[in-house]
XYZ file of C-alpha atoms in Angstrom:
611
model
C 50.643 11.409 -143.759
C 47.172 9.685 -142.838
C 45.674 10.990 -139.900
C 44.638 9.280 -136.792
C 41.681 10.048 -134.428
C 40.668 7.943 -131.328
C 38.545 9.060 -127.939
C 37.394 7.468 -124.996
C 35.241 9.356 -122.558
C 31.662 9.729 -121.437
C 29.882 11.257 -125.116
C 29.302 8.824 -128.114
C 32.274 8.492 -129.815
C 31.333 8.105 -133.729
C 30.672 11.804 -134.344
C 34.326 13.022 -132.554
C 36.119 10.873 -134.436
C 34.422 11.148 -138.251
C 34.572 15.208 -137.637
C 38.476 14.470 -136.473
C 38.592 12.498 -139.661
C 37.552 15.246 -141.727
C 39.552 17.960 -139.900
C 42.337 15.751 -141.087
C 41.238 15.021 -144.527
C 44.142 17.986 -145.433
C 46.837 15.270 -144.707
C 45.825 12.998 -147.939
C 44.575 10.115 -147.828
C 42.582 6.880 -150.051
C 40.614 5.287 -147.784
C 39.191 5.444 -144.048
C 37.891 3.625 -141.650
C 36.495 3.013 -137.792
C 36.473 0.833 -134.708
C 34.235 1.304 -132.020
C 33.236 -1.070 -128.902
C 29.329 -1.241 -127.931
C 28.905 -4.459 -126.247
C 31.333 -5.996 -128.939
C 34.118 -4.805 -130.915
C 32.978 -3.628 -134.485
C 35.437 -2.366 -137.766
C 33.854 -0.429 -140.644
C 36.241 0.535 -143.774
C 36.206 1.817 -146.948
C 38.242 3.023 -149.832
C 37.857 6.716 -150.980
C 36.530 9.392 -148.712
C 35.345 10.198 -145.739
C 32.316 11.060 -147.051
C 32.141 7.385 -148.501
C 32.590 5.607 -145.107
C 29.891 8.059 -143.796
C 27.586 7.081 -146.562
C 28.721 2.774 -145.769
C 27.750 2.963 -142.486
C 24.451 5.584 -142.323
C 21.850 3.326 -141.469
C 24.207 0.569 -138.939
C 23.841 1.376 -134.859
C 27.209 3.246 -134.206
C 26.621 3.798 -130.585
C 29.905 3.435 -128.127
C 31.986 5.824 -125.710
C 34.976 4.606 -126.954
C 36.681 3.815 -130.519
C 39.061 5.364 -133.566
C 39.567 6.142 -136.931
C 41.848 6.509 -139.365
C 42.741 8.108 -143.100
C 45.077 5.975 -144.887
C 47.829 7.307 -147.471
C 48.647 3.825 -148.895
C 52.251 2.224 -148.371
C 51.547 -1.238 -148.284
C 49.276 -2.527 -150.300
C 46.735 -1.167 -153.273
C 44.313 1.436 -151.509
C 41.366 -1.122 -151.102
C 38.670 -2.041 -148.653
C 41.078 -4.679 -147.368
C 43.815 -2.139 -146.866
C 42.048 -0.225 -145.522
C 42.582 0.830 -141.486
C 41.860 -0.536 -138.916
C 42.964 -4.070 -138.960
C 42.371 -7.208 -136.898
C 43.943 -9.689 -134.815
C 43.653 -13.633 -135.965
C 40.936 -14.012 -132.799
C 39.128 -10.708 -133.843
C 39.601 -9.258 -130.370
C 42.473 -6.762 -131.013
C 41.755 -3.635 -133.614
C 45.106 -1.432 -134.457
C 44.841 1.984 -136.525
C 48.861 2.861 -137.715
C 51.187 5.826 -139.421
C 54.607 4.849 -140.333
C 55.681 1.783 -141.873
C 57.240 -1.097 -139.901
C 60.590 -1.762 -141.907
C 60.724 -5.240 -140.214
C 57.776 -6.159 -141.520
C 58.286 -9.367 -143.919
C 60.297 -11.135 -141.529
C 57.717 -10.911 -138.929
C 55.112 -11.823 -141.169
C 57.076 -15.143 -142.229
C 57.542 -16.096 -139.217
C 53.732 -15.834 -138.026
C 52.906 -17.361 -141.106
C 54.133 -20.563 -140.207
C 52.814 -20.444 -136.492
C 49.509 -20.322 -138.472
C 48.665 -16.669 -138.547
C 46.686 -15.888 -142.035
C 46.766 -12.344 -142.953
C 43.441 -10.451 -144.356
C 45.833 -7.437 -146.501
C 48.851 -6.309 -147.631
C 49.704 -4.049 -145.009
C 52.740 -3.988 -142.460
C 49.895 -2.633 -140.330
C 47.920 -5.930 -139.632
C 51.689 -7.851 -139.450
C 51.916 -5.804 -135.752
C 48.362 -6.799 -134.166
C 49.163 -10.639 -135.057
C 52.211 -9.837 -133.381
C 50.747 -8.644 -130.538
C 48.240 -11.336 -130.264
C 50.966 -13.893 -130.902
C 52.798 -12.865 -127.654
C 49.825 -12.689 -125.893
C 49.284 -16.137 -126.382
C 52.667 -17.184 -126.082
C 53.497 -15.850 -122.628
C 50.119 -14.645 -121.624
C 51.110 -11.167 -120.901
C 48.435 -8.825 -120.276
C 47.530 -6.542 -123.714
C 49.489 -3.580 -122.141
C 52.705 -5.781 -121.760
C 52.210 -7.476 -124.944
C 51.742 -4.324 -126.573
C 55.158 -2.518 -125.414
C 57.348 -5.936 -125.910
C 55.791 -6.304 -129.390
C 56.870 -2.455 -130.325
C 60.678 -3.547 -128.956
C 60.480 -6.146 -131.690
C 59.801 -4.124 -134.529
C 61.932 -1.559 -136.810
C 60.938 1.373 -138.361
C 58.131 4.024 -137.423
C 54.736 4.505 -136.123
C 51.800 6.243 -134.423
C 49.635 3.716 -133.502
C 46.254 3.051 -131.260
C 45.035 0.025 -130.061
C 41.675 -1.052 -129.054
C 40.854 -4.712 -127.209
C 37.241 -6.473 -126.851
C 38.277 -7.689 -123.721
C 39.435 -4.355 -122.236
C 37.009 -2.064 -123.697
C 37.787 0.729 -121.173
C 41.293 1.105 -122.429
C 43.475 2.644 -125.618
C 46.940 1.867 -126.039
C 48.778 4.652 -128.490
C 52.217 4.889 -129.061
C 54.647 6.204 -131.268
C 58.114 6.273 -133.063
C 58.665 8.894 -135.627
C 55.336 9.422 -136.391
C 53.284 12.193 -134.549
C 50.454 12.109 -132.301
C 48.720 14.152 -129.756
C 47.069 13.264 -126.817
C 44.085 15.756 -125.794
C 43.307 15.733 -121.851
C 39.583 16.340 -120.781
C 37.352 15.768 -117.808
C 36.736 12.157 -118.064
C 37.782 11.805 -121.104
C 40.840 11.559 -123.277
C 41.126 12.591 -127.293
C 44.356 10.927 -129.235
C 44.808 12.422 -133.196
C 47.934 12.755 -135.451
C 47.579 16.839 -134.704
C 45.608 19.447 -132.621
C 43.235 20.047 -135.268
C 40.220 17.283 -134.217
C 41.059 18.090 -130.219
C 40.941 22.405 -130.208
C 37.409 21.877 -130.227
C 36.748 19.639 -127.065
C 40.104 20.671 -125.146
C 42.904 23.076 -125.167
C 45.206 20.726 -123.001
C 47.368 18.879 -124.986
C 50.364 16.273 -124.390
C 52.675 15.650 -127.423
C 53.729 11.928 -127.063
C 57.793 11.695 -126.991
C 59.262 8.803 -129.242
C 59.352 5.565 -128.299
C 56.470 5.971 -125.448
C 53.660 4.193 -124.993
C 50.255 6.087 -123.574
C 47.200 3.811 -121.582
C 44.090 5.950 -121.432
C 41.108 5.313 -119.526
C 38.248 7.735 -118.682
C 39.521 8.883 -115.838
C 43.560 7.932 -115.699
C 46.208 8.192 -118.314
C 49.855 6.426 -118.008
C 52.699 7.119 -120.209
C 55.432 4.559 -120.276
C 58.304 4.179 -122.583
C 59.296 1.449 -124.314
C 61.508 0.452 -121.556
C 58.767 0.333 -118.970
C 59.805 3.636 -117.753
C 57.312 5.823 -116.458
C 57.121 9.187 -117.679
C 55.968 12.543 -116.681
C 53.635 13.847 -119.053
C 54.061 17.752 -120.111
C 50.438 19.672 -120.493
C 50.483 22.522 -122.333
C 47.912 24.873 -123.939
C 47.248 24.790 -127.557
C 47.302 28.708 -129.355
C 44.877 27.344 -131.655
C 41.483 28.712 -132.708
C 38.586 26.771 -134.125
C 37.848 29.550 -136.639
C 41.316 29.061 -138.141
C 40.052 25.264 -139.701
C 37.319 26.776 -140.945
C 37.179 28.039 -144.497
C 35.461 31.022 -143.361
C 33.688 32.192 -146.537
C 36.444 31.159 -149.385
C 35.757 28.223 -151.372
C 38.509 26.722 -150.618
C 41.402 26.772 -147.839
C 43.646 27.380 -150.070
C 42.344 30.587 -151.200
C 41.796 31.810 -147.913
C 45.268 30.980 -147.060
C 46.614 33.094 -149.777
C 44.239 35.787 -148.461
C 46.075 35.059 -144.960
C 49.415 36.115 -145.835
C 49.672 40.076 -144.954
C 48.534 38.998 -141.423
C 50.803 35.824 -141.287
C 53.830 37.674 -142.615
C 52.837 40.117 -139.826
C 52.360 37.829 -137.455
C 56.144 35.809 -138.126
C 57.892 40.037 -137.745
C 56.102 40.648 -134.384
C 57.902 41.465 -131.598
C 61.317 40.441 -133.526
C 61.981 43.371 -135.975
C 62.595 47.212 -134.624
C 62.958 49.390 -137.665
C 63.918 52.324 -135.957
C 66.498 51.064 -133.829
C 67.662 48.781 -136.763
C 67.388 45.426 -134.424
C 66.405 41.800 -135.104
C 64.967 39.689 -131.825
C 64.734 35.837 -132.212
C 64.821 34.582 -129.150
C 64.111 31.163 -130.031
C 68.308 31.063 -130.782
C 69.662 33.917 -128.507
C 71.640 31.814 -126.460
C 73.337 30.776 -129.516
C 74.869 34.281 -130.432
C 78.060 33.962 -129.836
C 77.835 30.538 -132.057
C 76.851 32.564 -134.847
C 79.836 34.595 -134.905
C 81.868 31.900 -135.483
C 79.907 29.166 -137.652
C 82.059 28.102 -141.065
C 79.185 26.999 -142.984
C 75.798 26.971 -142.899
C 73.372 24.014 -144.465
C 69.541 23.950 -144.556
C 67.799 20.562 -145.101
C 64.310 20.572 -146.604
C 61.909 18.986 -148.520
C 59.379 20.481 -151.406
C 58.368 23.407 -150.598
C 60.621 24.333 -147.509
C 63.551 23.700 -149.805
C 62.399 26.566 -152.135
C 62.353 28.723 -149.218
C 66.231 27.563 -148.021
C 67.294 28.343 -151.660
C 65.938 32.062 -151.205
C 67.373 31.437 -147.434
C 70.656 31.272 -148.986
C 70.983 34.262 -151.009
C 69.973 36.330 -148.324
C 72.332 35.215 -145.541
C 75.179 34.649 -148.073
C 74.518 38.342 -149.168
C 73.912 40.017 -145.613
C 75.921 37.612 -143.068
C 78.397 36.196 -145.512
C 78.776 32.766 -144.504
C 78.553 29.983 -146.432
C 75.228 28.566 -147.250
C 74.337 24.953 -149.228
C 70.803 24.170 -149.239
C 70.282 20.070 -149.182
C 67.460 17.969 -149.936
C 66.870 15.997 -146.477
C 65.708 13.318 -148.690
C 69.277 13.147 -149.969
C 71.426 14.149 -147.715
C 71.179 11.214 -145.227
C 72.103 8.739 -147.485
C 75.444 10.186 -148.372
C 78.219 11.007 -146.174
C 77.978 14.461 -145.880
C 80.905 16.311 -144.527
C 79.802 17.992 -141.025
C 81.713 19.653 -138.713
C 81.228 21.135 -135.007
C 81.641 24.737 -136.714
C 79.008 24.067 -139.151
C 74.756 25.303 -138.019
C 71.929 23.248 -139.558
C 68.822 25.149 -140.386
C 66.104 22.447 -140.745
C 63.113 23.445 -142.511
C 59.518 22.305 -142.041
C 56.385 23.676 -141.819
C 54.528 20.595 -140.171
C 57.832 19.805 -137.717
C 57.189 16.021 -138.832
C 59.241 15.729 -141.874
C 60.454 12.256 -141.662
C 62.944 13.113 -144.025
C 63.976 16.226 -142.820
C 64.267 14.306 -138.969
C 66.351 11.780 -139.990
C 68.667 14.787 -141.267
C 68.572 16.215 -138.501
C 69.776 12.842 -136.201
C 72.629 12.441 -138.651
C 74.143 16.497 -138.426
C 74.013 16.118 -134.657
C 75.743 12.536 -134.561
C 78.387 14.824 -136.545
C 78.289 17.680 -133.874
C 76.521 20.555 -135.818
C 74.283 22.551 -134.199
C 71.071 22.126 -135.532
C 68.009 25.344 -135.493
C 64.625 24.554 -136.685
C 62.148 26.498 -138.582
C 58.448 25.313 -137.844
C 54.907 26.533 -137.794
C 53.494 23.721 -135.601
C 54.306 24.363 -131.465
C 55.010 21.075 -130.061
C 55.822 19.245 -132.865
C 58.906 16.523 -133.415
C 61.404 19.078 -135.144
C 61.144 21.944 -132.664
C 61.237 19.487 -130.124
C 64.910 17.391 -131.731
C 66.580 20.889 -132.289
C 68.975 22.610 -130.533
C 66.620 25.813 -131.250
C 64.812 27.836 -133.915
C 62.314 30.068 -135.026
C 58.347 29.415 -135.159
C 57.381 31.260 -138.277
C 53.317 31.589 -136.335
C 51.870 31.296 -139.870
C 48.707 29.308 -137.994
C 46.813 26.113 -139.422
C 47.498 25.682 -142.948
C 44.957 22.941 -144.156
C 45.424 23.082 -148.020
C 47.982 20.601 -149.085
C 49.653 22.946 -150.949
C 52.015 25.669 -149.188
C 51.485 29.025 -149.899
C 51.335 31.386 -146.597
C 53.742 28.584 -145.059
C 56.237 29.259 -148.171
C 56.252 33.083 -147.243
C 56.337 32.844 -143.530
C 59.635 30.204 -144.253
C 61.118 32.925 -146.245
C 60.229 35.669 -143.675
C 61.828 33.654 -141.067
C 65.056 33.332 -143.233
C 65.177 36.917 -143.819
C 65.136 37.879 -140.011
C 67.536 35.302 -139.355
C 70.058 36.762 -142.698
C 70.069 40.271 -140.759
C 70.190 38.848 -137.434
C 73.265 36.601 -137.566
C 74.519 39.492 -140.073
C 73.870 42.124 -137.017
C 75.761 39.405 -134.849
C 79.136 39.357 -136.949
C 78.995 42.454 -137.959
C 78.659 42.316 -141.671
C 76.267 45.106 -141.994
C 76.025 48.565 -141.116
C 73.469 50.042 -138.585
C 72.546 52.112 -141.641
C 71.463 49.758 -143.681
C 69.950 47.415 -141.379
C 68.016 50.258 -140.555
C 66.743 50.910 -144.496
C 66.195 47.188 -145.065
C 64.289 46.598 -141.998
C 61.636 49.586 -142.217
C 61.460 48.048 -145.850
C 60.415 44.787 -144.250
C 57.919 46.162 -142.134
C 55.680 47.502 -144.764
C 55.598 43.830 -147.048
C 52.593 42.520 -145.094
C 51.234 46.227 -146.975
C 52.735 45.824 -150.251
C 51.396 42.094 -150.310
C 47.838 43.365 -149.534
C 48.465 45.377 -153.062
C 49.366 42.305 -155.171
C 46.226 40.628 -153.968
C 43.937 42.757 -155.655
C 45.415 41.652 -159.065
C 43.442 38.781 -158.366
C 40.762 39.099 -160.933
C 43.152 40.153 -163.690
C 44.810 36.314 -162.794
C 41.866 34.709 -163.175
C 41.164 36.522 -167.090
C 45.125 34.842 -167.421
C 44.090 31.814 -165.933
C 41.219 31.439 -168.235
C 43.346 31.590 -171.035
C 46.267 28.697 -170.191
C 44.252 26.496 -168.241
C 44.114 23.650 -170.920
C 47.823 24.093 -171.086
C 49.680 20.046 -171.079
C 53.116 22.274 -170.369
C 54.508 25.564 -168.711
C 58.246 27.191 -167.597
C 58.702 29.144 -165.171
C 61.749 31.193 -165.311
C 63.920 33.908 -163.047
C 67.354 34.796 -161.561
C 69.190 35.390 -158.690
C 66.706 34.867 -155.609
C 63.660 34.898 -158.083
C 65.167 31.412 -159.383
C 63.323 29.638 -155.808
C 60.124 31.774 -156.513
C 59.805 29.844 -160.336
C 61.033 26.591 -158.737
C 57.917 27.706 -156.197
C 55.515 28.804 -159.384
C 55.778 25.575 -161.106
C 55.652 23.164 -158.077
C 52.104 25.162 -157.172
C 50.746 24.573 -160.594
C 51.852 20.949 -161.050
C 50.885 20.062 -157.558
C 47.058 21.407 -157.910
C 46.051 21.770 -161.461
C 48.158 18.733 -162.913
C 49.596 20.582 -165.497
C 53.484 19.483 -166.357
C 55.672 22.678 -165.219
C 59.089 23.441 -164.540
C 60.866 25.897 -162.991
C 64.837 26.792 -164.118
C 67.044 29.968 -163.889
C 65.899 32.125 -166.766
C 69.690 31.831 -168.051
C 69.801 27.725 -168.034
C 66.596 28.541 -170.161
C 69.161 28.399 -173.842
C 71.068 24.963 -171.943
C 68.077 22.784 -172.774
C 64.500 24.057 -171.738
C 64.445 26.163 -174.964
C 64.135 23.224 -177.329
C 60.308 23.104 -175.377
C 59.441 26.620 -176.606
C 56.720 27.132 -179.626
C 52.973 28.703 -179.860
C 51.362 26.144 -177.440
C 54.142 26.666 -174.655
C 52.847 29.678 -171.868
C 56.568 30.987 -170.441
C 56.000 32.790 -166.927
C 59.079 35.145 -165.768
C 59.753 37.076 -162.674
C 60.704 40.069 -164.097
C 60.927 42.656 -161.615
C 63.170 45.841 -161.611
C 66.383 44.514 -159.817
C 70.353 43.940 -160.545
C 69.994 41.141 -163.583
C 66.546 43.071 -164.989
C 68.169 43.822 -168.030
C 69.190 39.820 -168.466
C 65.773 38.398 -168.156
C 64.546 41.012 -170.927
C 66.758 39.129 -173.000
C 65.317 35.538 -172.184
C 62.064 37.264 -172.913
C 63.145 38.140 -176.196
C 64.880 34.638 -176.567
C 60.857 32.587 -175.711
C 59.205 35.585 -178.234
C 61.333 34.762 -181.237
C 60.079 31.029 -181.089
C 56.734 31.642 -180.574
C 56.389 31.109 -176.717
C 53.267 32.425 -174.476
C 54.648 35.125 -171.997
C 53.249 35.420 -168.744
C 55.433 38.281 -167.051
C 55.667 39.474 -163.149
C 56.560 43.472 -163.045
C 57.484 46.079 -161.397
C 54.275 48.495 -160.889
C 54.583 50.947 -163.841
C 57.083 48.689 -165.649
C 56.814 49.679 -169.961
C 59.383 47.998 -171.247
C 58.467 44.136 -170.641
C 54.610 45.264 -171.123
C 55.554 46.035 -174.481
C 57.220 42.214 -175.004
C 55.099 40.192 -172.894
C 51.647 38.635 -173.851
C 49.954 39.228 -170.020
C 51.512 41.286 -167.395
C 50.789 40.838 -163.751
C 52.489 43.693 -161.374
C 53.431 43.627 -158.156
C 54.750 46.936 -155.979
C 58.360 48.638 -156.132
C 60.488 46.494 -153.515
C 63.691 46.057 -152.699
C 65.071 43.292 -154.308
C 65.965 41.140 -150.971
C 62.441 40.815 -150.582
C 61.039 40.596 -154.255
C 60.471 36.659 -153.181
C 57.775 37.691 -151.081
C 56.153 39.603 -153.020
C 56.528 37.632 -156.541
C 55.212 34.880 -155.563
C 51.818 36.070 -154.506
C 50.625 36.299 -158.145
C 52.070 32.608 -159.139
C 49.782 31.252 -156.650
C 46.798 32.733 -157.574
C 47.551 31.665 -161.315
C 47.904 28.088 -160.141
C 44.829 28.303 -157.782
C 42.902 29.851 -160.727
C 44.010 27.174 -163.332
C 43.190 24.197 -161.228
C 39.421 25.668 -160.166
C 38.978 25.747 -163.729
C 40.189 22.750 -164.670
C 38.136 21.187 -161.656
C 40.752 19.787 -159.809
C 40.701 19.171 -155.948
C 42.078 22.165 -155.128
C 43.167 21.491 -151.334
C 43.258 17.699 -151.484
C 45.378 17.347 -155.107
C 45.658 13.475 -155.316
C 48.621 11.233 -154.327
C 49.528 14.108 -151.674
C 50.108 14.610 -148.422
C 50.444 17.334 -146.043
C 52.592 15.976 -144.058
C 55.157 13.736 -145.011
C 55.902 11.752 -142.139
C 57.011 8.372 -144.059
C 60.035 8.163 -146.263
């Protein structure tokens, strides 16, 4: 959540950092702001968007090689001008930009209170610049001292950077639990919350560890933890393309990210699948073979989106590799006791790798001795970097808030790993493996053929898209794809949805049905076909709008259902990705007409990196 930007270097930094700011509008946000030194230390904020601050500070001198900005997803405090990032020291001479929240906060606060501090906002934010001015002038440390003592003081997380009027060659960042990137140049030195404001100046990149603390100047960089340690810096390359942030002739990212999923889907099977030798690769976990032989139980943590996917995750390996499966909200799951054993595996899901949910899961199943694999799209990132091992599902960038080719290359992912730790114990034949497998290959294909019902969506869309209330309904592993439907719709267009098991549909959710009420099923051609006819009979008999995903060639549900949207002949372990292609066109459709912010719905974020 928010996004940070900062550079120091040798060009004028305003237009790096409100480009970065943009680049990182995806992650939500309510307000922004900048600081940037030019003889003296200057702050310009303002609620709304980017586009706002631009317009606030057109016609003021912004020159300066150094400064940073900041998109704020409000925590603390109404999202105002005043709560708005950066903030101030008491003497004006310290500026702090900041992700997170700082747990610690109104203790701190009381106490500088009555050493005479007076606070400007609401935020925990401006709490930890008083805090480091307060030690400054209390035992006249230097700002890099006061800086790391001040961060041993406080409890909770952050990604912050740190500018000083009376060191304006230097940037202090530093995080815990928050990401942030450091890009390396000639001279110069980028700092953002991700890669995507840095692949344009640099492709060297250094992913700041928890609990260190970086000191750029132009020409030097130091990273120290919290300790005073100094550490050795890791540079690696970023496999990121400019072209891949750009919308590149769709309206919106989202679109073009639905358009992205043969070749993502393709992408996430390279090099792993072999058809005709029935073999699965993944060496992200092939030194953990012989640890998936024996595993009891398997749990996958996940939040939104990533939790659909570990619901359709555990059919598949309960049906292929039967073991055990229980797919937890990481939300939840760390504030029970959960019981964990050493013979239990951990899949954590996340398609930023910054889930701060999903982390702190992940700290308490390895306290407990699990073994813990991660499924991520970002390289470098917190969760591939906490995990034992995983799987990058290689989906690229994916700037709309909503998921949609990050859903299928989650699933994908899941599916190699059903029929590889299935191929490891044994549970299915070479035969088999071998049919499902060349099946698998051609779904990047078969989801190039439910794209081009695209404009018969939109003639759907047209028709529900001053709907107050839809269902989504399916069973078996079409149950996660109307979970997936109805999260899509209420996260973009606004529109109340829900998604249940078609047969819960008579335990409650029918009471909803009558002529105003648009029902969407997955009904495809598979083992419990013949039961979701009968829910469709069930919503006609009171009235209800049916929206209905088929089979190609399907007559029997065209004759029941109001609008029909096909999809091709599949086999059912991998309806998923194909059935919910069409749900998130419907929902993309519905919200362009209802003219809603399609990839920056409000009160979202990206990237959940707060709890």
């Amino acid at each position: 959540m928010c996004g940070i930007v900062g550079y120091i270097g040798f060009r004028d930094a305003y237009p790096i950092i409100i480009k970065g700011l943009h680049r990182l509008e995806y992650r939500g946000y309510d307000s922004a702001g900048i600081s940037l030194f030019d003889k003296e230390l200057k702050v310009y904020k303002k609620a709304g968007k980017v586009s706002d601050l631009e317009n606030f500070v057109k016609d003021i001198d912004l020159g300066g090689t150094i400064g940073m900005g900041h998109t704020r997803w409000a925590t603390h405090g109404a999202p105002n001008d005043r709560n708005s990032h950066p903030h101030s020291s008491g003497n004006r001479k310290l500026t702090i930009i900041h992700n997170g929240i700082i747990e610690n906060y109104g203790i701190i606060k009381e106490t500088l209170v009555n050493k005479g501090h007076v606070f400007k906002s609401d935020t925990d934010t401006e709490v930890l610049i008083h805090l480091v001015e307060d030690i400054q002038n209390e035992t006249g440390l230097d700002l890099r001292e006061a800086v790391r003592v001040a961060l041993t003081k406080v409890i909770g997380a952050y990604a912050i950077v740190i500018m000083s009027a009376d060191e304006p060659d230097l940037l202090i960042a530093a995080r815990k639990g928050s990401p942030m990137v450091i890009g390396v140049g000639k001279g110069e030195y980028f700092i953002a919350s991700d890669a995507t404001p840095i692949v344009e100046y640099t492709k060297n990149v250094i992913y700041l560890n928890d609990n260190e603390v970086a000191y750029l100047r132009r020409e030097d960089l130091l990273i120290k933890n919290i300790d005073n340690t100094v550490q050795t810096p890791y540079i690696q390359k970023l496999d990121l393309q400019l072209e891949m942030l750009e919308k590149g002739g769709y309206d919106h990212f989202m679109l073009k990210e639905i358009y992205e999923q043969p070749r993502s889907i393709r992408d996430c099977m390279r090099g792993r699948i072999y058809p005709q030798q029935g073999k699965v690769q993944l060496g992200g976990i092939k030194e953990y073979t012989e640890k998936l032989k024996n595993i009891d139980r398997i749990i996958i943590v996940a939040c939104g989106t990533s939790w659909h996917a570990g619901l359709v995750g555990e059919y598949l390996i309960e049906e292929y590799a039967r073991v055990p499966v229980e797919v937890e909200y990481a939300s939840e799951f760390r504030y029970r006791n959960p019981i964990i054993t050493e013979k239990d595996l951990v899949i954590a899901i996340s398609q930023s790798g910054e889930t701060a949910d999903t982390m702190a899961a992940i700290e308490l199943a390895k306290e407990k001795g699990a073994t813990i694999f991660g499924i991520c799209n970002v390289v470098g990132a917190s969760i591939p970097r906490t995990t034992h091992a995983g799987v990058y599902t290689h989906a690229g960038p994916e700037i709309g808030v909503a998921s949609t080719k990050a859903f299928t290359a989650q699933v994908t992912v899941l599916t190699l790993m059903a029929f590889y730790i299935a191929q490891q114990r044994g549970t299915i034949t070479q035969s088999k493996l071998i049919e499902h497998l060349t099946e698998l290959n051609s779904i990047p294909e078969l989801v190039e053929r439910a794209l081009k019902s695209n404009d018969h969506i939109k003639e759907i869309a047209e028709k529900f898209k001053d709907s107050t209330n839809c269902l989504f309904l399916g069973r078996g592993s079409s149950f996660p794809v109307a979970l997936e439907g109805a999260l899509k719709l209420k996260e973009i267009s606004y529109i109340h949805a829900e998604g249940y098991p078609a047969a819960e549909m008579k335990h409650g959710p029918i009471a909803l049905i009558d002529d105003d009420m648009p029902v969407v099923f997955i009904a495809t051609k598979d083992s419990s076909y013949e039961k979701v006819i009968s829910n469709i009979q069930e919503v006609k008999a009171r009235k209800g709008h049916v929206i209905a995903i088929v089979t190609e060639g399907d007559t029997e549900v065209k004759g029941m259902a109001d609008f029909v949207i096909e999809i091709p002949q599949t086999d059912e372990a991998f309806v998923p990705l194909l059935a919910t292609i069409p749900l998130q066109l419907l929902a993309y459709h519905i919200a362009v007409m209802r003219g809603c912010n399609v990839d920056q719905p409000r009160n979202l974020a990206k990237s959940v990196t707060v709890e």
